[in-house]
Tab-separated table of C-alpha atoms in Angstrom:
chain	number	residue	atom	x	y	z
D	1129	UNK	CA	134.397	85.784	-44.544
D	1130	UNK	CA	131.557	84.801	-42.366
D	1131	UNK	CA	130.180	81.251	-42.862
D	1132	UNK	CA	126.504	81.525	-43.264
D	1133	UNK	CA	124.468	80.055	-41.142
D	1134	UNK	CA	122.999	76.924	-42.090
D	1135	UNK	CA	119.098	76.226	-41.738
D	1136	UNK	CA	117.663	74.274	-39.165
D	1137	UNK	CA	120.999	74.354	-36.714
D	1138	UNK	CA	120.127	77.218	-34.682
D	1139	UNK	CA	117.985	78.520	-32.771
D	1140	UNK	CA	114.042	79.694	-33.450
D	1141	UNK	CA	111.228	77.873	-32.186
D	1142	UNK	CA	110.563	74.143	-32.819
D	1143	UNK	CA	107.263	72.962	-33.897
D	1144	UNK	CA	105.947	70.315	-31.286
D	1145	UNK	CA	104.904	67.040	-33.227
D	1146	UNK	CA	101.023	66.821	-33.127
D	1147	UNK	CA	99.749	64.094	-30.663
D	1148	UNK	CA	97.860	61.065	-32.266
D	1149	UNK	CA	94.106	62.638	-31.593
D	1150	UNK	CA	95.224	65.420	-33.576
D	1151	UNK	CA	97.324	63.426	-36.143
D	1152	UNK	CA	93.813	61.159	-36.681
D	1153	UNK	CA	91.878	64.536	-36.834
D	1154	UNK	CA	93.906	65.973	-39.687
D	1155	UNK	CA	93.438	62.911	-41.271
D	1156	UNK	CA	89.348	62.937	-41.231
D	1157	UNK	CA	89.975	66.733	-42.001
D	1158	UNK	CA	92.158	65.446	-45.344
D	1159	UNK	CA	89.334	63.364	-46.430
D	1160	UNK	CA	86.713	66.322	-46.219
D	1161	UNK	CA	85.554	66.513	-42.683
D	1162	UNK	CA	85.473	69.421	-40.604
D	1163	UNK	CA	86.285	69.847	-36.617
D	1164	UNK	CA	82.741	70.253	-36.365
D	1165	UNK	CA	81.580	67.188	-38.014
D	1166	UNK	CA	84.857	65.268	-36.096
D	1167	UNK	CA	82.762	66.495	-32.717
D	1168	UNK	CA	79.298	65.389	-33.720
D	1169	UNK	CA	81.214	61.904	-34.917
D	1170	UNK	CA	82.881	61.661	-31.446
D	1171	UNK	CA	79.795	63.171	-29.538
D	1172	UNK	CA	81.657	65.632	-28.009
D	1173	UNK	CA	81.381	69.708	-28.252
D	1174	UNK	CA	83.566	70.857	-31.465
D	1175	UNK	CA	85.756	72.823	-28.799
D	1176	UNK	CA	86.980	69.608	-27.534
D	1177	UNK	CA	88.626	68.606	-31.137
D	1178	UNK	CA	90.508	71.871	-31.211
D	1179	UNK	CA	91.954	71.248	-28.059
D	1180	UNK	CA	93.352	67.801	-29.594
D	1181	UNK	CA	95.534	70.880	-31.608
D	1182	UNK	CA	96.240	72.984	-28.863
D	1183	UNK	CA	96.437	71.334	-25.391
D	1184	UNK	CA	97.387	67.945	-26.667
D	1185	UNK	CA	94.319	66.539	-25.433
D	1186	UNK	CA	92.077	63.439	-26.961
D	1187	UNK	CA	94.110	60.483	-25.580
D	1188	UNK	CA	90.604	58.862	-25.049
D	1189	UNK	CA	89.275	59.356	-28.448
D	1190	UNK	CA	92.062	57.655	-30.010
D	1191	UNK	CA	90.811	54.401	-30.794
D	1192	UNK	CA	87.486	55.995	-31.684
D	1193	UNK	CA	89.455	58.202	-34.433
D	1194	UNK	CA	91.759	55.087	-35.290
D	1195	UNK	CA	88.180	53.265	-36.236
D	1196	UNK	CA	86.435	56.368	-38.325
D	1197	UNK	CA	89.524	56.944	-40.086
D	1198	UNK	CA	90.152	53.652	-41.152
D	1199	UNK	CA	86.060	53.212	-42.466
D	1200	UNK	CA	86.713	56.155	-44.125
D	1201	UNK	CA	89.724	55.226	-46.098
D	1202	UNK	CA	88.484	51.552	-46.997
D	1203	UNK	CA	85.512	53.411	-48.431
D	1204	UNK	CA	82.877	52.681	-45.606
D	1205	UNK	CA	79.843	55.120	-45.201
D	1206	UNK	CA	80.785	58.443	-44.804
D	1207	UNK	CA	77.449	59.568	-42.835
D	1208	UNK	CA	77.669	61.456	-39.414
D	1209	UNK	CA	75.590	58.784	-37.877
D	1210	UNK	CA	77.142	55.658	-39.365
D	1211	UNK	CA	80.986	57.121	-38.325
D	1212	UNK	CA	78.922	58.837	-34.832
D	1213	UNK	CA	77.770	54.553	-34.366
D	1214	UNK	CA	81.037	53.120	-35.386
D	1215	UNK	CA	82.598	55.363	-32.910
D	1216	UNK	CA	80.494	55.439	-29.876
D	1217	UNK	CA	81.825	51.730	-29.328
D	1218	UNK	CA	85.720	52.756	-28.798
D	1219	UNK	CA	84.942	56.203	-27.170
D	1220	UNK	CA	86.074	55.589	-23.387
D	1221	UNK	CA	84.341	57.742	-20.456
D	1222	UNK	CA	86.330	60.432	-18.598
D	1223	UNK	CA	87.586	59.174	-15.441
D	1224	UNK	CA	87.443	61.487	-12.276
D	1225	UNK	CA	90.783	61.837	-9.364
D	1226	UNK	CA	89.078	59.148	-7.898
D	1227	UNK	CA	88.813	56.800	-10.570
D	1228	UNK	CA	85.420	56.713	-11.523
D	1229	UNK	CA	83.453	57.487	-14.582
D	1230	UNK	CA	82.995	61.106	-14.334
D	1231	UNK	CA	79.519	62.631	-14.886
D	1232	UNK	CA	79.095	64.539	-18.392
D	1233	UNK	CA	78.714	68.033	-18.240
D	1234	UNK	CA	75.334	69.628	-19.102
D	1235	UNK	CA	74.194	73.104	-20.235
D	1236	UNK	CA	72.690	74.963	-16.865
D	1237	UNK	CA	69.486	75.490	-18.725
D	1238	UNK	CA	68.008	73.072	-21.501
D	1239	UNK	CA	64.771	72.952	-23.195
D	1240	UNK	CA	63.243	70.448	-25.818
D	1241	UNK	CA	59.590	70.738	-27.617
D	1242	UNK	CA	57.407	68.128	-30.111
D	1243	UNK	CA	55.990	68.372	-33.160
D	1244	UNK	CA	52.091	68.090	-32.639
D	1245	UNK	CA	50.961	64.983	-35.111
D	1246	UNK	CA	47.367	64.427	-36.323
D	1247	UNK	CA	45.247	61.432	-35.694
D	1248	UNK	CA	47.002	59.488	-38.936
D	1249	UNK	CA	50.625	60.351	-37.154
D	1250	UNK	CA	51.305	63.245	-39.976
D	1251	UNK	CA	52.728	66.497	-38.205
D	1252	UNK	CA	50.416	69.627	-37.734
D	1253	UNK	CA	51.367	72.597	-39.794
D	1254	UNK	CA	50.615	75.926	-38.229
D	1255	UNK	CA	49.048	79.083	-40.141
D	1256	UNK	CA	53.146	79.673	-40.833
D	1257	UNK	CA	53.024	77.188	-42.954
D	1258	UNK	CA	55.429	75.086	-40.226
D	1259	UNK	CA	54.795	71.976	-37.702
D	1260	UNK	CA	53.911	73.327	-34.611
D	1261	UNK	CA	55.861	72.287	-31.979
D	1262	UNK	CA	54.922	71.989	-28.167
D	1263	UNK	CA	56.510	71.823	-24.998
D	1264	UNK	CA	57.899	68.549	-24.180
D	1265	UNK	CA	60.661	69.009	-21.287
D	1266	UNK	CA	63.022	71.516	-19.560
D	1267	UNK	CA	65.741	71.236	-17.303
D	1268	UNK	CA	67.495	73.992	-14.989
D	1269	UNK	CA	70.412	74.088	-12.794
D	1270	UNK	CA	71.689	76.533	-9.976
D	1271	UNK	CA	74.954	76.937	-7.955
D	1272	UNK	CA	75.631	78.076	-5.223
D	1273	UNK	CA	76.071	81.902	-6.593
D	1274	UNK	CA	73.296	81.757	-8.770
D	1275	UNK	CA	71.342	80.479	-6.135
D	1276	UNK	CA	72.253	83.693	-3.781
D	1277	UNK	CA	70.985	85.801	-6.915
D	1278	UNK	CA	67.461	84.690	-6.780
D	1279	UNK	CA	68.426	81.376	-9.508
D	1280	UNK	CA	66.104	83.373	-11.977
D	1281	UNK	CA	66.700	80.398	-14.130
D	1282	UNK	CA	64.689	77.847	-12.375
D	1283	UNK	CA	61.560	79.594	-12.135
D	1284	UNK	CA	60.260	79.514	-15.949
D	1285	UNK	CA	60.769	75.924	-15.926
D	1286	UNK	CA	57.922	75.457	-13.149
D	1287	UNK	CA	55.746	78.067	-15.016
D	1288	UNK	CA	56.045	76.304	-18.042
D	1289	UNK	CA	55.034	73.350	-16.749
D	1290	UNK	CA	51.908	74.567	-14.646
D	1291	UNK	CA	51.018	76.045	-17.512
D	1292	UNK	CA	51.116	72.140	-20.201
D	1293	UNK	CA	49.928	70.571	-16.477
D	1294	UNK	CA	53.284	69.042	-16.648
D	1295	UNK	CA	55.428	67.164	-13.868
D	1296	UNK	CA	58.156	68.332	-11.475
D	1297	UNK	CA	60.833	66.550	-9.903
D	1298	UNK	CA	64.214	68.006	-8.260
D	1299	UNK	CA	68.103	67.146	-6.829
D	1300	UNK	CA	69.013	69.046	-4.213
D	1301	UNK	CA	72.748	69.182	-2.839
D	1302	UNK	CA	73.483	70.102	0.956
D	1303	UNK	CA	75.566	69.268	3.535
D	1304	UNK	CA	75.333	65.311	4.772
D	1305	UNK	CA	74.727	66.052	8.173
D	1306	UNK	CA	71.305	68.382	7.225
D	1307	UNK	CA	69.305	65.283	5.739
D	1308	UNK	CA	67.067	63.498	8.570
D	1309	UNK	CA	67.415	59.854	6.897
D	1310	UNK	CA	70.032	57.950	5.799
D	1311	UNK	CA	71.376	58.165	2.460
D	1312	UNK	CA	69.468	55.627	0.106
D	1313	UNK	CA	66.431	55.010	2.672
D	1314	UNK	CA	63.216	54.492	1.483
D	1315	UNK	CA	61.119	57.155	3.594
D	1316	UNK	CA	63.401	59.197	2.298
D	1317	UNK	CA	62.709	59.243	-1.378
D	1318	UNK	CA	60.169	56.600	-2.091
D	1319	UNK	CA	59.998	54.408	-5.745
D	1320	UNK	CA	62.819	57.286	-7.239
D	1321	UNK	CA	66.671	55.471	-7.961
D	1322	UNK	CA	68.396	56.374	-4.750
D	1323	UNK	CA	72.062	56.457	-6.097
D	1324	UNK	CA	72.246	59.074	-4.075
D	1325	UNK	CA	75.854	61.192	-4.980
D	1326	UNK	CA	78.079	61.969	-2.411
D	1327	UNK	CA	80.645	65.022	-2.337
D	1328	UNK	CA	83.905	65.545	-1.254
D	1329	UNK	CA	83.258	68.465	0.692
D	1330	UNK	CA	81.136	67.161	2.786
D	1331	UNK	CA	77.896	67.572	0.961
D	1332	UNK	CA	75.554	65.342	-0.877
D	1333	UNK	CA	72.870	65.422	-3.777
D	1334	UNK	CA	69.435	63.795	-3.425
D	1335	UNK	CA	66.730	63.587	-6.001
D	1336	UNK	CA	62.671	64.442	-4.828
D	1337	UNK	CA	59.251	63.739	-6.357
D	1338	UNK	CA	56.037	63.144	-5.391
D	1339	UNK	CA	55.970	59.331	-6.261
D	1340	UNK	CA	52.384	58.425	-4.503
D	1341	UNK	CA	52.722	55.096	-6.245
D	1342	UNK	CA	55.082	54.019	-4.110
D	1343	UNK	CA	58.556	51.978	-5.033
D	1344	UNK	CA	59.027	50.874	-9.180
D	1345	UNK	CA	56.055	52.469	-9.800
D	1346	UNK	CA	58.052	55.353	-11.810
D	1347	UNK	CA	58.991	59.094	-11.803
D	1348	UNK	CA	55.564	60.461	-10.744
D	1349	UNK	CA	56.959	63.956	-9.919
D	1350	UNK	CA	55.109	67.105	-8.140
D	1351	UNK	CA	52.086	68.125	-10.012
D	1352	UNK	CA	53.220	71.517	-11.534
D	1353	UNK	CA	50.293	73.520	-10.553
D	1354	UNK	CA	50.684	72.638	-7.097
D	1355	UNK	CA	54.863	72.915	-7.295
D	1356	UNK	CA	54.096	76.688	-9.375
D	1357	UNK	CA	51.748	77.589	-6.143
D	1358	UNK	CA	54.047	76.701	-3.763
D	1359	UNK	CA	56.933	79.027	-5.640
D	1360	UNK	CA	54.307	81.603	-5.565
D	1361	UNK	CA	53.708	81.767	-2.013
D	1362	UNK	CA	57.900	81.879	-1.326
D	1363	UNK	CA	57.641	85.169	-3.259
D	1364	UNK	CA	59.227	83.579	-6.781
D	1365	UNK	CA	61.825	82.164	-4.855
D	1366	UNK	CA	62.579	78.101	-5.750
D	1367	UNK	CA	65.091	77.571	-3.588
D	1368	UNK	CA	63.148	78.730	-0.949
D	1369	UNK	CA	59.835	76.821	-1.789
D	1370	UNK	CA	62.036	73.391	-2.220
D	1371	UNK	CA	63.944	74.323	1.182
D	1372	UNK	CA	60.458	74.364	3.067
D	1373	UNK	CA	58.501	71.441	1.602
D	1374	UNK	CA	61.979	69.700	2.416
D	1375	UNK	CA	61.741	71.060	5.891
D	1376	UNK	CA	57.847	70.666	6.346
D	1377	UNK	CA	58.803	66.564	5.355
D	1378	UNK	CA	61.119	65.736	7.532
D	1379	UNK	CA	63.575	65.439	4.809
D	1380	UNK	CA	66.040	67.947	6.047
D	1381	UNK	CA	66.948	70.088	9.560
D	1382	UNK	CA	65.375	73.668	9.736
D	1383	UNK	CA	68.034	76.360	8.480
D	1384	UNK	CA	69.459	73.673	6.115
D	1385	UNK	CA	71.356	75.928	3.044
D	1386	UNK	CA	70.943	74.445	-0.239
D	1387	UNK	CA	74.277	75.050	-2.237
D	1388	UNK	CA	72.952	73.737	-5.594
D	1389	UNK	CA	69.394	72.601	-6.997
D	1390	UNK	CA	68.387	71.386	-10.425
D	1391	UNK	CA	64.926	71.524	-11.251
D	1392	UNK	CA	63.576	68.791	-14.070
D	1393	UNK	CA	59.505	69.330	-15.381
D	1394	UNK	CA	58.166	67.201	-18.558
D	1395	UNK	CA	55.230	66.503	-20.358
């Protein structure tokens, strides 16, 4: 007769032991948390924590989750923004191939408003029976591709702003050899931060506004009525309205292609 085979000695597929993100993770998930909440805790996208399950990432969060789990289980406060606090101080920044702090990765096209107040600071409520809200900001990015489509993406941010008499400002990436002045000079962007960002292919990213006050006097920006008119006479086009007043400044050589722009307005 056969022996039978005896569990566990054979083949089938082994279970690969959970790495320590995701060990922690199950743990804050245990005491009531979801992956959601573990996100908002660790101020990163929700996405992120499943990937501690299924690309044995969150190597960096590790201390962070070591910190909220053990507050949780000594029966510390067990509010978002108490663990989000407690964490913030062990959460260590991505590092780039280079080793540097890599930049954080924003949404292409953001947008934030404020609730109008009255004189005595109490919020207006509309006819809805809601606060109404206003403009306060938007934010717009385009690549390279998006930027061949017409970057219909950037445009409403300039309308909006001409339209609240809001502020413009831009970064504008192109090759290092198309800007006229060196990088960080003074004529060249006057009173902005010039940490200016260099590529690896060759290209760099440089930040514009129309800072008449001269060095630390602030972020003036364009005035968006005047930015919006410029747009208009380029047919729409942003790219090609910041590619001439960039040309028509000496900021840049004629012809210069602009691979990516970002286009920042505000209240």
């Amino acid at each position: 007769m056969t022996p039978r085979r005896r569990r566990g000695t054979g083949g089938g597929r082994r279970r690969t032991p959970r790495n320590e993100a995701a060990r922690l993770t199950d743990e804050l998930m245990r005491a009531g948390f979801n992956k959601k909440q573990v996100g908002e805790i660790l101020g990163r996208d929700p996405s992120l924590v499943s990937q501690f399950f299924t690309k044995n990432k969150g190597a960096s969060f590790v201390e962070a989750l070591r910190s909220v789990v053990q507050e949780v289980q000594a029966g510390g406060p067990r509010d978002i923004n108490s663990l989000k606090a407690l964490a913030a101080a062990h959460v260590q920044p991505r590092i780039n191939r280079d080793g540097y702090k890599a930049r954080v990765r924003r949404k292409d096209a953001q947008r934030s408003v404020k609730t109008e107040r009255d004189r005595r600071g109490r919020p207006v409520i509309g006819d809805d029976g809601k606060p109404v809200k206003t403009w306060s900001s938007s934010l717009a990015k385009a690549g390279r591709q998006h930027i061949q489509s017409g970057a219909s993406r950037l445009r409403p941010v300039v309308e909006e702003a001409a339209e609240n008499g809001g502020k413009v400002a831009f970064t504008v990436r192109a090759r290092k050899g198309d800007f006229l002045h060196d990088a960080g000079s003074k004529r060249d962007s006057p009173g902005l931060r010039r940490n200016v960002v260099q590529r690896r292919d060759g290209t760099e990213e440089r930040a514009y506004a129309d800072n008449t006050g001269g060095p630390g006097m602030g972020n003036e920006g364009f005035d968006a009525i005047e930015f919006k008119s410029w747009v208009d006479a380029a047919g729409g086009d942003v790219t090609a309205a910041v590619q001439k007043w960039l040309v028509d400044n000496g900021r840049v050589r004629p012809g210069t292609q602009i691979s990516h722009l970002e286009i920042r307005a505000w209240d």
